[in-house]
């Protein structure tokens, strides 16, 4: 679950080997709350996951001398991995007891945790399932306000909801990196409004050639290495 921003050979998101592979590897855990009787809508879950990544990146604990800052820096200095797992009932309550941040959408709840080593997951999270995050939209998502940042998904890829949540998080992170400090502050202060939508095929071709931040998956799960998955269309970056 990685992406490529620039042609740099040291990008954290290339599918090809880079010097970042020599650094200790971390993963950002995201847990989505899915009760059998009341699962969230797919788009709501994707948008909430993307906001959760932004909330963690902007949190005072993740920057400067904050308690999470060192591990966040180590994570961003290596490959950028995100893994989405699901929880319900007592599993969710145990996840909520761990240090992290719960972000809510219309009905979706996603808890994001500071990065952990690839082989060092807390036992409460390691037990959770990755599969089973297949979600649907009961009705088509509404049209998007042009002033709202949009994370456009590829129309050519069939991704599970969990995979798409991670990819949307990658796209949000790319947009965050490309914004100025003032633009980041404005987005944060507005509550990180954003939308996640699947692009029409013709529009996707335009987006991938636009110069906007583009996620290229490293191919660890589900899809082929180098696949373009998300374009981050933030108004400030157009």
Coordinates of C-alpha atoms in Angstrom, one line a residue:
X1 CA 0.0 0.0 0.0
X2 CA 2.5 2.6 -1.2
X3 CA 2.5 5.6 -3.5
X4 CA 4.9 7.6 -5.6
X5 CA 4.9 11.4 -5.7
X6 CA 7.9 12.4 -7.7
X7 CA 10.4 10.7 -10.0
X8 CA 12.9 10.6 -7.1
X9 CA 14.7 7.3 -6.7
X10 CA 14.3 7.8 -3.0
X11 CA 10.5 8.2 -3.0
X12 CA 8.7 6.4 -0.2
X13 CA 6.1 5.1 -2.6
X14 CA 7.9 3.5 -5.5
X15 CA 7.3 -0.2 -6.2
X16 CA 11.0 -0.5 -7.2
X17 CA 13.6 -1.1 -4.4
X18 CA 15.0 2.2 -2.9
X19 CA 17.2 3.2 0.0
X20 CA 14.1 3.5 2.1
X21 CA 13.8 -0.3 2.2
X22 CA 17.0 -0.4 4.3
X23 CA 15.3 1.7 7.1
X24 CA 13.2 0.0 9.8
X25 CA 9.8 -0.5 8.5
X26 CA 6.6 0.7 10.2
X27 CA 2.9 0.6 9.4
X28 CA 0.0 3.0 10.3
X29 CA -2.8 1.0 11.8
X30 CA -6.4 2.0 11.1
X31 CA -9.4 0.2 12.6
X32 CA -12.9 0.7 11.2
X33 CA -15.9 0.0 13.4
X34 CA -18.2 -2.5 11.6
X35 CA -21.1 -3.9 13.5
X36 CA -22.9 -6.7 11.5
X37 CA -26.3 -5.0 11.8
X38 CA -25.2 -1.4 11.1
X39 CA -22.2 -1.3 8.8
X40 CA -21.2 2.2 7.6
X41 CA -21.6 3.2 3.9
X42 CA -18.5 2.5 1.8
X43 CA -17.9 6.2 0.8
X44 CA -18.4 7.4 4.4
X45 CA -15.8 4.8 5.6
X46 CA -13.3 5.9 2.9
X47 CA -13.7 9.6 3.6
X48 CA -13.5 9.0 7.4
X49 CA -10.3 6.9 7.0
X50 CA -8.7 9.7 4.9
X51 CA -9.6 12.3 7.5
X52 CA -8.2 10.1 10.2
X53 CA -4.8 10.0 8.5
X54 CA -4.8 13.8 8.3
X55 CA -5.9 14.2 11.9
X56 CA -3.0 12.1 13.0
X57 CA -0.5 14.0 10.9
X58 CA -1.7 17.3 12.2
X59 CA -1.9 16.2 15.9
X60 CA 0.5 18.0 18.2
X61 CA 1.7 14.6 19.5
X62 CA 2.9 13.8 15.9
X63 CA 5.1 16.8 15.4
X64 CA 8.1 18.5 17.0
X65 CA 8.8 16.9 20.4
X66 CA 5.4 15.2 20.6
X67 CA 5.2 11.8 22.1
X68 CA 4.4 10.2 18.7
X69 CA 6.7 12.4 16.7
X70 CA 9.8 10.1 16.5
X71 CA 7.8 7.1 15.3
X72 CA 5.9 9.2 12.8
X73 CA 9.2 10.5 11.4
X74 CA 10.6 6.9 11.3
X75 CA 7.5 5.7 9.5
X76 CA 7.7 8.6 6.9
X77 CA 11.4 8.0 6.4
X78 CA 10.8 4.4 5.3
X79 CA 8.0 3.0 3.1
X80 CA 4.6 4.5 3.8
X81 CA 2.3 1.6 4.8
X82 CA -1.2 1.7 6.1
X83 CA -3.3 -1.4 7.1
X84 CA -7.0 -1.3 7.7
X85 CA -8.6 -3.8 10.1
X86 CA -12.1 -4.2 11.3
X87 CA -13.6 -4.5 14.8
X88 CA -16.9 -4.8 16.4
X89 CA -18.3 -5.1 20.0
X90 CA -15.6 -5.9 22.5
X91 CA -12.9 -5.8 19.8
X92 CA -13.7 -2.2 19.1
X93 CA -13.8 -1.3 22.8
X94 CA -10.4 -2.8 23.3
X95 CA -9.0 -0.9 20.3
X96 CA -10.5 2.3 21.7
X97 CA -8.5 1.8 25.0
X98 CA -5.2 2.0 23.1
X99 CA -3.5 5.3 22.4
X100 CA -5.0 6.7 19.2
X101 CA -7.6 9.0 17.7
X102 CA -11.2 8.1 16.7
X103 CA -12.5 10.1 13.8
X104 CA -16.2 9.9 13.0
X105 CA -18.0 10.6 9.7
X106 CA -21.7 10.5 8.9
X107 CA -22.0 7.1 10.6
X108 CA -18.5 5.6 10.1
X109 CA -16.0 5.4 12.9
X110 CA -12.3 4.9 12.2
X111 CA -9.6 4.8 14.9
X112 CA -6.0 5.7 13.8
X113 CA -3.0 4.7 15.9
X114 CA 0.6 5.9 15.9
X115 CA 2.8 3.8 13.5
X116 CA 4.0 0.5 14.8
X117 CA 6.8 -1.8 13.6
X118 CA 5.7 -4.3 10.9
X119 CA 6.2 -7.2 13.3
X120 CA 5.3 -5.2 16.4
X121 CA 1.5 -4.8 16.4
X122 CA -0.2 -4.5 19.8
X123 CA -1.9 -7.8 20.5
X124 CA -5.3 -6.1 20.6
X125 CA -4.9 -5.0 17.0
X126 CA -3.0 -8.0 15.7
X127 CA -6.0 -10.2 16.5
X128 CA -8.3 -8.1 14.2
X129 CA -9.2 -9.3 10.7
X130 CA -8.2 -7.5 7.6
X131 CA -10.8 -9.2 5.5
X132 CA -14.5 -8.5 5.9
X133 CA -14.3 -4.8 5.2
X134 CA -16.5 -5.1 2.0
X135 CA -19.0 -2.2 2.3
X136 CA -21.6 -0.8 -0.1
X137 CA -23.2 2.6 -0.7
X138 CA -27.0 2.3 -0.3
X139 CA -27.4 5.2 -2.7
X140 CA -25.0 7.0 -5.1
X141 CA -22.7 9.6 -3.4
X142 CA -23.8 13.2 -3.8
X143 CA -22.2 15.6 -6.2
X144 CA -19.1 17.3 -4.9
X145 CA -18.7 21.0 -4.2
X146 CA -15.8 22.2 -6.4
X147 CA -14.3 23.9 -3.3
X148 CA -13.9 20.6 -1.5
X149 CA -10.8 18.5 -1.9
X150 CA -11.5 15.3 -3.8
X151 CA -9.6 12.0 -3.6
X152 CA -10.4 10.4 -7.0
X153 CA -10.2 6.6 -7.2
X154 CA -9.3 4.8 -10.3
X155 CA -12.2 3.4 -12.2
X156 CA -10.1 0.5 -13.5
X157 CA -9.4 -1.2 -10.2
X158 CA -11.6 -3.4 -8.1
X159 CA -10.5 -2.8 -4.5
X160 CA -12.0 -4.0 -1.2
X161 CA -13.2 -1.3 1.1
X162 CA -10.3 -1.8 3.4
X163 CA -7.8 -1.5 0.5
X164 CA -9.6 1.6 -0.8
X165 CA -9.5 3.2 2.7
X166 CA -5.8 2.8 2.8
X167 CA -5.4 4.2 -0.6
X168 CA -7.6 7.2 0.2
X169 CA -5.4 7.7 3.2
X170 CA -2.3 7.7 1.0
X171 CA -3.9 10.3 -1.3
X172 CA -4.8 12.6 1.7
X173 CA -1.2 12.3 3.0
X174 CA 0.2 13.2 -0.4
X175 CA -2.0 16.3 -0.6
X176 CA -0.9 17.3 3.0
X177 CA 2.7 17.0 2.1
X178 CA 2.3 19.3 -0.9
X179 CA 0.4 22.1 0.9
X180 CA 2.1 25.1 2.5
X181 CA 1.9 25.5 6.2
X182 CA -0.8 28.1 5.8
X183 CA -2.8 25.8 3.5
X184 CA -2.5 22.9 6.0
X185 CA -3.6 25.1 8.8
X186 CA -6.7 26.3 6.9
X187 CA -7.6 22.7 6.0
X188 CA -7.1 21.5 9.6
X189 CA -9.1 24.4 11.0
X190 CA -12.0 23.7 8.7
X191 CA -12.1 20.1 10.0
X192 CA -10.4 18.5 7.0
X193 CA -13.4 18.5 4.6
X194 CA -12.9 16.1 1.7
X195 CA -14.7 13.7 -0.6
X196 CA -13.8 10.4 -2.1
X197 CA -15.3 9.5 -5.5
X198 CA -14.5 7.1 -8.3
X199 CA -13.5 9.1 -11.4
X200 CA -15.2 8.5 -14.8
X201 CA -12.7 6.9 -17.2
X202 CA -12.2 10.0 -19.3
X203 CA -11.7 12.2 -16.3
X204 CA -9.3 9.7 -14.8
X205 CA -7.0 10.0 -17.8
X206 CA -7.0 13.8 -17.4
X207 CA -6.4 13.5 -13.7
X208 CA -3.4 11.2 -14.0
X209 CA -1.8 13.6 -16.4
X210 CA -2.6 16.7 -14.4
X211 CA 0.5 16.9 -12.2
X212 CA -1.7 16.5 -9.1
X213 CA -0.4 14.1 -6.4
X214 CA -0.8 10.5 -7.7
X215 CA -0.8 7.3 -5.6
X216 CA 1.0 4.3 -7.2
X217 CA 0.5 1.2 -5.2
X218 CA 3.6 -1.0 -4.3
X219 CA 1.6 -4.1 -4.9
X220 CA 1.8 -5.7 -1.5
X221 CA -1.9 -6.7 -1.6
X222 CA -4.8 -7.1 -4.1
X223 CA -3.4 -5.1 -7.1
X224 CA -0.4 -5.1 -9.4
X225 CA 2.7 -3.1 -8.4
X226 CA 2.8 0.4 -9.9
X227 CA -1.0 0.6 -10.3
X228 CA -2.3 4.2 -10.1
X229 CA -5.0 4.2 -7.5
X230 CA -5.8 7.7 -6.3
X231 CA -5.3 11.3 -7.5
X232 CA -5.5 14.0 -4.7
X233 CA -7.4 16.9 -6.2
X234 CA -7.0 19.7 -3.6
X235 CA -8.1 23.1 -4.8
X236 CA -4.8 24.7 -3.5
X237 CA -2.8 22.3 -5.7
X238 CA -4.6 22.8 -9.0

